[in-house]
Amino acid sequence: MILFLLTVFKIDLSRAAIQGPCSDCHTMHNSQDSGAMTFDESAAPNPQLTRATCYGCHAMDIASPTFALSTDVIPQVNHTGARDLAAGNFRHITSGDQTRGHNISDLTGADTVLIYPPGILYDVHTAVVNTNTLTCAGTTGCHGYRYPDPAQFQDGVSGAHHKNVDGKLDLATEPGNSYRFLMGVKGYESGDWEENPTVADHNEYFGLTAPIQMTGCGAPTGCHSSPAGIKPPDGTMSQFCATCHGNFHTLGFSGFGSYDGVGQAATSPFIRHPTDLALPSDGEYAAYTEYSLQAPVARTSGVPDGSSSTVTPGTDAVMCLSCHRAHASPYPDMLRWDYTTIIAGQGTGNTDGCFVCHSSKN
């Protein structure tokens, strides 16, 4: 059952750490006036003495992508509004079809077609990660520490809201100083959750000029390291995605014995669309010089400390979120645009979608 928590958290947007009455979020004994404090009389107490789960705060199913009053903001991952936040909106799955995003079993229902994440490292992870067990946090989720009990997935982000920072995130040593609580990911968070992004004000992502070669499970070129459990080996968003979709976002896997995989190539011809790879500085790519909200790039010269409206081919890189939303989108495969309308060679001057980078193909 999804729980709905309609209280206001005091958030200092310069640091984004929760402030205000502890009782907004916590209950000492899950009891008040002979009633349960979890907003569900039949529910057992939640871990960390919280009054609701992640869904209760962030999936209220309201008409706005944020729950706000004055300067207080709670981002919504499931809502009925027309605008979406940077990661998208799980409502596109529940009101559309299951191909439009990640299927979080407790929120959207499990995927009835795909059992395992596309591009997963053969069978080595499938016993743990599949669409029947995917959660928002914890062992089988994306946010926070990825080793707690999956039955109590909010354990993965325990304490993170009190330590959360926004702006430039270049440490990524714990969930609170990682980009959007994605453990180990570096980047720059814009102040309004990217509710109203512009060319001049938007999230920024950290990337590489060339993808890495995975050579084992542990550090420094593997996903498993203490105390995070699982995190990207290099701090980039694409390598974070590679922890589940490894064959799509690395040069391949070696050192895993029978589980070795074939990833993307570092140079053309590509067998999979490259990520963590700098845009060429010549040809059709040289025309992409003004930042596009339809096809964001990652910055390879260091972790950004602010938004930039400029794109520099040869330095800035393509990444997984150049084409996809992280949660869900209005389009199949959680793409940022309708792939069926991207038609090459029509001479229409269309600059949408793929044509942002592939400027001569329109």
mmCIF file of C-alpha atoms in Angstrom:
data_model
loop_
_atom_site.group_PDB
_atom_site.id
_atom_site.type_symbol
_atom_site.label_atom_id
_atom_site.label_comp_id
_atom_site.label_asym_id
_atom_site.label_seq_id
_atom_site.Cartn_x
_atom_site.Cartn_y
_atom_site.Cartn_z
ATOM 1 C CA MET A 1 0.000 0.000 0.000
ATOM 2 C CA ILE A 2 1.291 3.465 -0.872
ATOM 3 C CA LEU A 3 1.156 5.801 2.088
ATOM 4 C CA PHE A 4 0.504 9.503 1.689
ATOM 5 C CA LEU A 5 2.222 11.928 4.036
ATOM 6 C CA LEU A 6 0.868 15.459 3.700
ATOM 7 C CA THR A 7 3.149 17.293 6.087
ATOM 8 C CA VAL A 8 5.587 20.075 5.338
ATOM 9 C CA PHE A 9 9.346 19.609 5.763
ATOM 10 C CA LYS A 10 11.516 22.645 6.416
ATOM 11 C CA ILE A 11 14.235 22.606 3.810
ATOM 12 C CA ASP A 12 17.100 25.052 3.507
ATOM 13 C CA LEU A 13 17.512 25.106 -0.253
ATOM 14 C CA SER A 14 21.107 26.272 -0.007
ATOM 15 C CA ARG A 15 21.985 23.002 1.715
ATOM 16 C CA ALA A 16 18.794 20.980 1.122
ATOM 17 C CA ALA A 17 18.988 19.246 4.508
ATOM 18 C CA ILE A 18 15.676 18.704 6.273
ATOM 19 C CA GLN A 19 14.942 21.072 9.143
ATOM 20 C CA GLY A 20 11.910 21.528 11.380
ATOM 21 C CA PRO A 21 9.788 19.439 13.760
ATOM 22 C CA CYS A 22 11.015 15.844 14.091
ATOM 23 C CA SER A 23 7.372 14.780 14.438
ATOM 24 C CA ASP A 24 6.766 15.681 10.793
ATOM 25 C CA CYS A 25 8.732 12.591 9.815
ATOM 26 C CA HIS A 26 9.155 10.416 12.921
ATOM 27 C CA THR A 27 7.095 8.787 15.646
ATOM 28 C CA MET A 28 8.605 7.352 18.810
ATOM 29 C CA HIS A 29 6.127 4.540 19.444
ATOM 30 C CA ASN A 30 3.880 4.584 16.372
ATOM 31 C CA SER A 31 0.993 5.498 18.633
ATOM 32 C CA GLN A 32 -1.021 8.638 19.293
ATOM 33 C CA ASP A 33 -4.550 8.939 20.702
ATOM 34 C CA SER A 34 -5.046 5.168 20.413
ATOM 35 C CA GLY A 35 -4.205 5.237 16.710
ATOM 36 C CA ALA A 36 -1.208 4.245 14.607
ATOM 37 C CA MET A 37 1.034 7.002 13.285
ATOM 38 C CA THR A 38 1.850 5.313 9.980
ATOM 39 C CA PHE A 39 -1.347 6.537 8.244
ATOM 40 C CA ASP A 40 -2.406 2.902 7.938
ATOM 41 C CA GLU A 41 -4.012 1.285 10.971
ATOM 42 C CA SER A 42 -2.960 -2.183 9.838
ATOM 43 C CA ALA A 43 0.652 -1.279 9.085
ATOM 44 C CA ALA A 44 3.561 -2.298 11.260
ATOM 45 C CA PRO A 45 5.957 0.443 12.366
ATOM 46 C CA ASN A 46 8.426 1.594 9.732
ATOM 47 C CA PRO A 47 12.216 1.371 10.081
ATOM 48 C CA GLN A 48 13.974 4.464 11.472
ATOM 49 C CA LEU A 49 10.728 5.308 13.305
ATOM 50 C CA THR A 50 9.425 7.062 10.195
ATOM 51 C CA ARG A 51 5.736 7.805 9.729
ATOM 52 C CA ALA A 52 5.735 6.762 6.063
ATOM 53 C CA THR A 53 7.835 5.074 3.406
ATOM 54 C CA CYS A 54 9.679 6.754 0.533
ATOM 55 C CA TYR A 55 6.439 6.629 -1.451
ATOM 56 C CA GLY A 56 4.518 8.438 1.262
ATOM 57 C CA CYS A 57 6.660 11.532 0.827
ATOM 58 C CA HIS A 58 7.700 11.364 -2.810
ATOM 59 C CA ALA A 59 4.784 9.639 -4.564
ATOM 60 C CA MET A 60 1.736 11.535 -3.315
ATOM 61 C CA ASP A 61 -0.033 11.330 -6.680
ATOM 62 C CA ILE A 62 -0.840 15.048 -6.545
ATOM 63 C CA ALA A 63 -1.173 17.483 -9.449
ATOM 64 C CA SER A 64 2.278 19.027 -9.041
ATOM 65 C CA PRO A 65 5.816 17.659 -9.510
ATOM 66 C CA THR A 66 6.693 19.142 -6.137
ATOM 67 C CA PHE A 67 4.854 19.495 -2.863
ATOM 68 C CA ALA A 68 5.659 23.025 -1.812
ATOM 69 C CA LEU A 69 4.660 25.774 0.558
ATOM 70 C CA SER A 70 6.735 28.948 0.627
ATOM 71 C CA THR A 71 10.340 27.680 0.350
ATOM 72 C CA ASP A 72 9.611 24.094 1.418
ATOM 73 C CA VAL A 73 9.944 21.527 -1.354
ATOM 74 C CA ILE A 74 9.367 17.771 -1.600
ATOM 75 C CA PRO A 75 10.051 16.403 -5.105
ATOM 76 C CA GLN A 76 7.408 14.034 -6.477
ATOM 77 C CA VAL A 77 8.300 10.992 -8.563
ATOM 78 C CA ASN A 78 4.648 10.101 -9.148
ATOM 79 C CA HIS A 79 2.184 12.910 -9.896
ATOM 80 C CA THR A 80 -0.535 13.945 -12.347
ATOM 81 C CA GLY A 81 0.897 17.315 -13.403
ATOM 82 C CA ALA A 82 1.940 18.326 -16.901
ATOM 83 C CA ARG A 83 5.580 19.067 -16.012
ATOM 84 C CA ASP A 84 8.050 16.452 -14.830
ATOM 85 C CA LEU A 85 11.222 16.732 -12.803
ATOM 86 C CA ALA A 86 14.609 15.761 -14.243
ATOM 87 C CA ALA A 87 14.193 12.016 -13.704
ATOM 88 C CA GLY A 88 10.665 11.879 -15.132
ATOM 89 C CA ASN A 89 7.438 10.583 -13.628
ATOM 90 C CA PHE A 90 6.378 7.034 -12.809
ATOM 91 C CA ARG A 91 2.822 8.076 -13.676
ATOM 92 C CA HIS A 92 3.784 7.524 -17.324
ATOM 93 C CA ILE A 93 3.897 3.816 -16.518
ATOM 94 C CA THR A 94 0.748 3.503 -14.446
ATOM 95 C CA SER A 95 -1.299 5.646 -16.856
ATOM 96 C CA GLY A 96 0.476 4.522 -20.033
ATOM 97 C CA ASP A 97 2.416 1.294 -20.437
ATOM 98 C CA GLN A 98 5.207 -0.548 -18.695
ATOM 99 C CA THR A 99 7.780 0.106 -21.433
ATOM 100 C CA ARG A 100 8.081 3.757 -20.427
ATOM 101 C CA GLY A 101 10.349 3.399 -17.424
ATOM 102 C CA HIS A 102 11.793 1.401 -14.571
ATOM 103 C CA ASN A 103 9.130 -0.818 -13.069
ATOM 104 C CA ILE A 104 9.247 -0.358 -9.297
ATOM 105 C CA SER A 105 7.177 -3.311 -8.168
ATOM 106 C CA ASP A 106 5.531 -1.657 -5.145
ATOM 107 C CA LEU A 107 4.741 1.535 -7.067
ATOM 108 C CA THR A 108 4.050 0.614 -10.697
ATOM 109 C CA GLY A 109 3.798 -3.166 -10.554
ATOM 110 C CA ALA A 110 6.412 -5.573 -11.835
ATOM 111 C CA ASP A 111 7.327 -5.740 -15.513
ATOM 112 C CA THR A 112 5.475 -8.625 -17.149
ATOM 113 C CA VAL A 113 7.816 -8.803 -20.173
ATOM 114 C CA LEU A 114 11.340 -8.098 -18.942
ATOM 115 C CA ILE A 115 12.473 -10.136 -15.969
ATOM 116 C CA TYR A 116 16.042 -8.845 -15.799
ATOM 117 C CA PRO A 117 17.553 -5.443 -16.578
ATOM 118 C CA PRO A 118 18.624 -5.237 -20.239
ATOM 119 C CA GLY A 119 22.385 -5.517 -20.525
ATOM 120 C CA ILE A 120 22.800 -7.152 -17.117
ATOM 121 C CA LEU A 121 25.998 -9.132 -16.597
ATOM 122 C CA TYR A 122 24.601 -12.516 -17.621
ATOM 123 C CA ASP A 123 23.427 -14.573 -14.638
ATOM 124 C CA VAL A 124 25.789 -13.342 -11.968
ATOM 125 C CA HIS A 125 23.330 -10.703 -10.649
ATOM 126 C CA THR A 126 19.937 -11.916 -11.828
ATOM 127 C CA ALA A 127 19.170 -13.784 -8.617
ATOM 128 C CA VAL A 128 19.216 -10.436 -6.795
ATOM 129 C CA VAL A 129 18.238 -7.776 -9.333
ATOM 130 C CA ASN A 130 15.083 -8.316 -11.366
ATOM 131 C CA THR A 131 11.857 -6.476 -12.039
ATOM 132 C CA ASN A 132 10.032 -8.304 -9.268
ATOM 133 C CA THR A 133 12.388 -6.949 -6.628
ATOM 134 C CA LEU A 134 13.316 -3.461 -7.899
ATOM 135 C CA THR A 135 12.872 -0.770 -5.252
ATOM 136 C CA CYS A 136 13.782 2.889 -4.944
ATOM 137 C CA ALA A 137 16.588 2.358 -2.419
ATOM 138 C CA GLY A 138 18.663 -0.309 -0.753
ATOM 139 C CA THR A 139 20.036 -3.582 -2.104
ATOM 140 C CA THR A 140 17.769 -3.757 -5.148
ATOM 141 C CA GLY A 141 17.325 -0.030 -5.673
ATOM 142 C CA CYS A 142 19.266 2.957 -6.927
ATOM 143 C CA HIS A 143 19.378 5.431 -4.058
ATOM 144 C CA GLY A 144 21.547 5.316 -0.959
ATOM 145 C CA TYR A 145 23.734 2.508 0.303
ATOM 146 C CA ARG A 146 23.015 -0.592 -1.728
ATOM 147 C CA TYR A 147 23.534 -3.328 0.817
ATOM 148 C CA PRO A 148 20.739 -3.106 3.482
ATOM 149 C CA ASP A 149 17.889 -5.552 3.891
ATOM 150 C CA PRO A 150 15.816 -5.223 0.701
ATOM 151 C CA ALA A 151 12.644 -5.742 2.741
ATOM 152 C CA GLN A 152 13.418 -2.422 4.449
ATOM 153 C CA PHE A 153 14.669 -0.462 1.475
ATOM 154 C CA GLN A 154 14.557 2.911 3.209
ATOM 155 C CA ASP A 155 17.506 1.676 5.295
ATOM 156 C CA GLY A 156 19.641 2.547 2.264
ATOM 157 C CA VAL A 157 19.016 6.276 2.686
ATOM 158 C CA SER A 158 18.848 6.305 6.473
ATOM 159 C CA GLY A 159 20.189 9.657 7.683
ATOM 160 C CA ALA A 160 20.841 10.977 4.182
ATOM 161 C CA HIS A 161 18.120 13.630 4.313
ATOM 162 C CA HIS A 162 19.788 15.196 7.349
ATOM 163 C CA LYS A 163 23.168 15.356 5.571
ATOM 164 C CA ASN A 164 21.975 16.210 2.080
ATOM 165 C CA VAL A 165 23.726 18.965 0.163
ATOM 166 C CA ASP A 166 22.946 20.413 -3.231
ATOM 167 C CA GLY A 167 24.929 22.476 -5.692
ATOM 168 C CA LYS A 168 28.324 20.967 -6.518
ATOM 169 C CA LEU A 169 28.703 17.361 -5.352
ATOM 170 C CA ASP A 170 32.304 16.275 -5.891
ATOM 171 C CA LEU A 171 32.873 13.994 -2.889
ATOM 172 C CA ALA A 172 30.268 11.242 -3.316
ATOM 173 C CA THR A 173 31.571 9.397 -0.277
ATOM 174 C CA GLU A 174 28.119 8.809 1.212
ATOM 175 C CA PRO A 175 24.521 9.183 -0.002
ATOM 176 C CA GLY A 176 24.100 12.688 1.420
ATOM 177 C CA ASN A 177 26.952 14.126 -0.647
ATOM 178 C CA SER A 178 26.271 12.076 -3.775
ATOM 179 C CA TYR A 179 24.197 13.349 -6.678
ATOM 180 C CA ARG A 180 20.511 12.777 -5.811
ATOM 181 C CA PHE A 181 21.498 10.173 -3.189
ATOM 182 C CA LEU A 182 22.933 7.961 -5.958
ATOM 183 C CA MET A 183 25.866 6.591 -4.024
ATOM 184 C CA GLY A 184 29.180 7.504 -5.645
ATOM 185 C CA VAL A 185 27.739 9.707 -8.412
ATOM 186 C CA LYS A 186 29.175 13.211 -8.839
ATOM 187 C CA GLY A 187 27.508 16.219 -10.439
ATOM 188 C CA TYR A 188 25.719 19.510 -9.867
ATOM 189 C CA GLU A 189 22.139 19.766 -8.592
ATOM 190 C CA SER A 190 20.138 22.812 -9.625
ATOM 191 C CA GLY A 191 18.112 24.387 -6.835
ATOM 192 C CA ASP A 192 14.536 23.655 -7.955
ATOM 193 C CA TRP A 193 14.848 19.908 -8.630
ATOM 194 C CA GLU A 194 14.848 20.946 -12.304
ATOM 195 C CA GLU A 195 11.108 21.588 -12.173
ATOM 196 C CA ASN A 196 11.530 24.482 -14.585
ATOM 197 C CA PRO A 197 14.884 23.884 -16.298
ATOM 198 C CA THR A 198 16.314 26.366 -18.766
ATOM 199 C CA VAL A 199 19.340 26.412 -21.033
ATOM 200 C CA ALA A 200 21.057 28.548 -18.409
ATOM 201 C CA ASP A 201 19.814 26.754 -15.247
ATOM 202 C CA HIS A 202 19.761 22.963 -15.123
ATOM 203 C CA ASN A 203 21.391 19.934 -13.545
ATOM 204 C CA GLU A 204 24.915 19.153 -14.660
ATOM 205 C CA TYR A 205 26.514 15.723 -14.926
ATOM 206 C CA PHE A 206 30.071 14.487 -14.546
ATOM 207 C CA GLY A 207 31.450 12.272 -17.316
ATOM 208 C CA LEU A 208 34.505 10.809 -19.011
ATOM 209 C CA THR A 209 36.051 11.275 -22.441
ATOM 210 C CA ALA A 210 36.269 7.498 -22.836
ATOM 211 C CA PRO A 211 34.437 4.601 -21.126
ATOM 212 C CA ILE A 212 36.302 2.338 -18.750
ATOM 213 C CA GLN A 213 37.182 -1.334 -18.966
ATOM 214 C CA MET A 214 35.653 -3.340 -16.153
ATOM 215 C CA THR A 215 38.232 -5.803 -14.842
ATOM 216 C CA GLY A 216 36.666 -7.246 -11.726
ATOM 217 C CA CYS A 217 33.978 -6.933 -9.083
ATOM 218 C CA GLY A 218 35.908 -4.857 -6.574
ATOM 219 C CA ALA A 219 37.668 -1.510 -6.558
ATOM 220 C CA PRO A 220 39.112 0.334 -8.379
ATOM 221 C CA THR A 221 37.438 -0.772 -11.629
ATOM 222 C CA GLY A 222 34.504 -2.696 -10.241
ATOM 223 C CA CYS A 223 31.105 -1.892 -8.753
ATOM 224 C CA HIS A 224 31.538 -3.444 -5.310
ATOM 225 C CA SER A 225 33.352 -1.535 -2.621
ATOM 226 C CA SER A 226 32.850 -0.910 1.086
ATOM 227 C CA PRO A 227 30.891 0.725 2.607
ATOM 228 C CA ALA A 228 28.687 1.499 -0.383
ATOM 229 C CA GLY A 229 28.076 -2.099 -1.429
ATOM 230 C CA ILE A 230 27.620 -1.095 -5.065
ATOM 231 C CA LYS A 231 28.648 2.176 -6.693
ATOM 232 C CA PRO A 232 30.149 3.385 -9.976
ATOM 233 C CA PRO A 233 33.927 2.970 -10.193
ATOM 234 C CA ASP A 234 34.494 6.498 -11.525
ATOM 235 C CA GLY A 235 31.695 8.723 -10.255
ATOM 236 C CA THR A 236 29.838 9.123 -13.548
ATOM 237 C CA MET A 237 26.126 8.672 -14.162
ATOM 238 C CA SER A 238 26.697 6.229 -17.010
ATOM 239 C CA GLN A 239 28.852 3.980 -14.859
ATOM 240 C CA PHE A 240 26.175 4.104 -12.189
ATOM 241 C CA CYS A 241 23.692 2.795 -14.741
ATOM 242 C CA ALA A 242 26.303 0.182 -15.659
ATOM 243 C CA THR A 243 25.938 -1.430 -12.241
ATOM 244 C CA CYS A 244 22.779 -3.015 -13.677
ATOM 245 C CA HIS A 245 23.153 -2.413 -17.425
ATOM 246 C CA GLY A 246 26.850 -3.216 -17.674
ATOM 247 C CA ASN A 247 27.027 -4.362 -21.268
ATOM 248 C CA PHE A 248 25.566 -1.046 -22.427
ATOM 249 C CA HIS A 249 27.875 1.386 -20.660
ATOM 250 C CA THR A 250 31.396 -0.046 -20.411
ATOM 251 C CA LEU A 251 34.078 -1.373 -22.738
ATOM 252 C CA GLY A 252 33.090 -4.834 -21.610
ATOM 253 C CA PHE A 253 33.827 -7.081 -18.670
ATOM 254 C CA SER A 254 36.894 -9.217 -18.183
ATOM 255 C CA GLY A 255 38.065 -11.271 -15.260
ATOM 256 C CA PHE A 256 34.612 -12.667 -14.516
ATOM 257 C CA GLY A 257 35.242 -16.088 -16.057
ATOM 258 C CA SER A 258 32.133 -17.462 -17.741
ATOM 259 C CA TYR A 259 30.347 -14.165 -17.026
ATOM 260 C CA ASP A 260 32.611 -12.033 -19.227
ATOM 261 C CA GLY A 261 30.568 -9.697 -21.401
ATOM 262 C CA VAL A 262 30.862 -7.671 -24.586
ATOM 263 C CA GLY A 263 30.224 -3.991 -23.933
ATOM 264 C CA GLN A 264 30.348 -0.929 -26.126
ATOM 265 C CA ALA A 265 33.282 0.007 -28.350
ATOM 266 C CA ALA A 266 35.606 2.958 -27.735
ATOM 267 C CA THR A 267 35.757 3.911 -31.414
ATOM 268 C CA SER A 268 33.541 3.597 -34.458
ATOM 269 C CA PRO A 269 32.000 1.345 -35.699
ATOM 270 C CA PHE A 270 29.888 1.057 -32.558
ATOM 271 C CA ILE A 271 27.801 -1.982 -31.729
ATOM 272 C CA ARG A 272 25.990 -0.029 -28.995
ATOM 273 C CA HIS A 273 25.460 3.698 -28.666
ATOM 274 C CA PRO A 274 28.491 5.041 -26.772
ATOM 275 C CA THR A 275 28.324 6.627 -23.333
ATOM 276 C CA ASP A 276 31.025 8.352 -21.288
ATOM 277 C CA LEU A 277 32.599 9.269 -24.615
ATOM 278 C CA ALA A 278 33.364 12.813 -25.737
ATOM 279 C CA LEU A 279 31.411 14.175 -28.683
ATOM 280 C CA PRO A 280 33.669 14.495 -31.749
ATOM 281 C CA SER A 281 34.827 18.044 -32.329
ATOM 282 C CA ASP A 282 34.313 17.867 -36.077
ATOM 283 C CA GLY A 283 31.629 16.850 -38.540
ATOM 284 C CA GLU A 284 27.969 16.978 -37.629
ATOM 285 C CA TYR A 285 28.697 17.012 -33.898
ATOM 286 C CA ALA A 286 30.537 20.346 -34.065
ATOM 287 C CA ALA A 287 27.179 22.110 -34.472
ATOM 288 C CA TYR A 288 26.057 21.183 -30.949
ATOM 289 C CA THR A 289 27.341 24.238 -29.081
ATOM 290 C CA GLU A 290 24.296 25.480 -27.120
ATOM 291 C CA TYR A 291 23.072 23.233 -24.308
ATOM 292 C CA SER A 292 19.908 21.314 -25.176
ATOM 293 C CA LEU A 293 17.426 20.167 -22.554
ATOM 294 C CA GLN A 294 16.464 17.387 -24.974
ATOM 295 C CA ALA A 295 19.964 15.905 -25.033
ATOM 296 C CA PRO A 296 22.021 16.855 -21.959
ATOM 297 C CA VAL A 297 25.763 16.275 -21.975
ATOM 298 C CA ALA A 298 28.227 15.316 -19.234
ATOM 299 C CA ARG A 299 31.210 17.481 -18.375
ATOM 300 C CA THR A 300 34.628 15.820 -18.435
ATOM 301 C CA SER A 301 36.849 18.693 -17.294
ATOM 302 C CA GLY A 302 35.801 18.208 -13.664
ATOM 303 C CA VAL A 303 32.681 18.187 -11.521
ATOM 304 C CA PRO A 304 30.647 21.276 -12.522
ATOM 305 C CA ASP A 305 30.057 23.981 -9.930
ATOM 306 C CA GLY A 306 27.149 25.572 -11.819
ATOM 307 C CA SER A 307 24.998 25.370 -14.934
ATOM 308 C CA SER A 308 26.444 26.219 -18.317
ATOM 309 C CA SER A 309 24.569 27.046 -21.514
ATOM 310 C CA THR A 310 27.590 26.119 -23.643
ATOM 311 C CA VAL A 311 28.504 22.734 -25.085
ATOM 312 C CA THR A 312 32.066 22.020 -26.202
ATOM 313 C CA PRO A 313 32.360 19.139 -28.698
ATOM 314 C CA GLY A 314 35.607 17.272 -28.153
ATOM 315 C CA THR A 315 35.345 17.761 -24.384
ATOM 316 C CA ASP A 316 31.722 17.318 -23.317
ATOM 317 C CA ALA A 317 30.441 13.773 -23.441
ATOM 318 C CA VAL A 318 27.363 11.783 -24.318
ATOM 319 C CA MET A 319 25.907 9.752 -21.444
ATOM 320 C CA CYS A 320 22.950 7.509 -20.747
ATOM 321 C CA LEU A 321 20.789 10.464 -19.659
ATOM 322 C CA SER A 322 21.495 12.227 -22.951
ATOM 323 C CA CYS A 323 18.760 10.020 -24.372
ATOM 324 C CA HIS A 324 16.838 8.604 -21.398
ATOM 325 C CA ARG A 325 15.018 9.701 -18.253
ATOM 326 C CA ALA A 326 16.073 7.930 -15.058
ATOM 327 C CA HIS A 327 12.588 7.074 -13.742
ATOM 328 C CA ALA A 328 10.117 7.145 -16.609
ATOM 329 C CA SER A 329 9.069 9.283 -19.575
ATOM 330 C CA PRO A 330 6.029 9.670 -21.862
ATOM 331 C CA TYR A 331 7.828 7.570 -24.492
ATOM 332 C CA PRO A 332 8.803 3.908 -24.810
ATOM 333 C CA ASP A 333 12.190 2.895 -23.403
ATOM 334 C CA MET A 334 12.077 5.967 -21.144
ATOM 335 C CA LEU A 335 13.449 8.107 -23.972
ATOM 336 C CA ARG A 336 13.387 11.895 -23.809
ATOM 337 C CA TRP A 337 11.586 12.133 -27.154
ATOM 338 C CA ASP A 338 9.395 10.108 -29.476
ATOM 339 C CA TYR A 339 11.872 7.962 -31.394
ATOM 340 C CA THR A 340 9.314 7.185 -34.106
ATOM 341 C CA THR A 341 9.226 10.845 -35.192
ATOM 342 C CA ILE A 342 13.010 11.076 -35.695
ATOM 343 C CA ILE A 343 13.144 10.520 -39.456
ATOM 344 C CA ALA A 344 16.447 11.005 -41.263
ATOM 345 C CA GLY A 345 16.876 12.633 -44.652
ATOM 346 C CA GLN A 346 13.598 14.554 -44.754
ATOM 347 C CA GLY A 347 15.181 17.984 -45.228
ATOM 348 C CA THR A 348 12.817 19.499 -42.672
ATOM 349 C CA GLY A 349 15.456 21.084 -40.495
ATOM 350 C CA ASN A 350 14.179 19.141 -37.490
ATOM 351 C CA THR A 351 16.565 19.758 -34.583
ATOM 352 C CA ASP A 352 14.843 17.534 -32.010
ATOM 353 C CA GLY A 353 15.991 14.334 -30.369
ATOM 354 C CA CYS A 354 18.785 12.506 -32.134
ATOM 355 C CA PHE A 355 19.344 15.503 -34.404
ATOM 356 C CA VAL A 356 20.659 17.586 -31.501
ATOM 357 C CA CYS A 357 23.951 15.709 -31.877
ATOM 358 C CA HIS A 358 23.499 14.193 -35.340
ATOM 359 C CA SER A 359 22.833 17.599 -36.884
ATOM 360 C CA SER A 360 23.416 16.637 -40.524
ATOM 361 C CA LYS A 361 21.027 13.674 -40.536
ATOM 362 C CA ASN A 362 17.855 15.790 -40.576
#
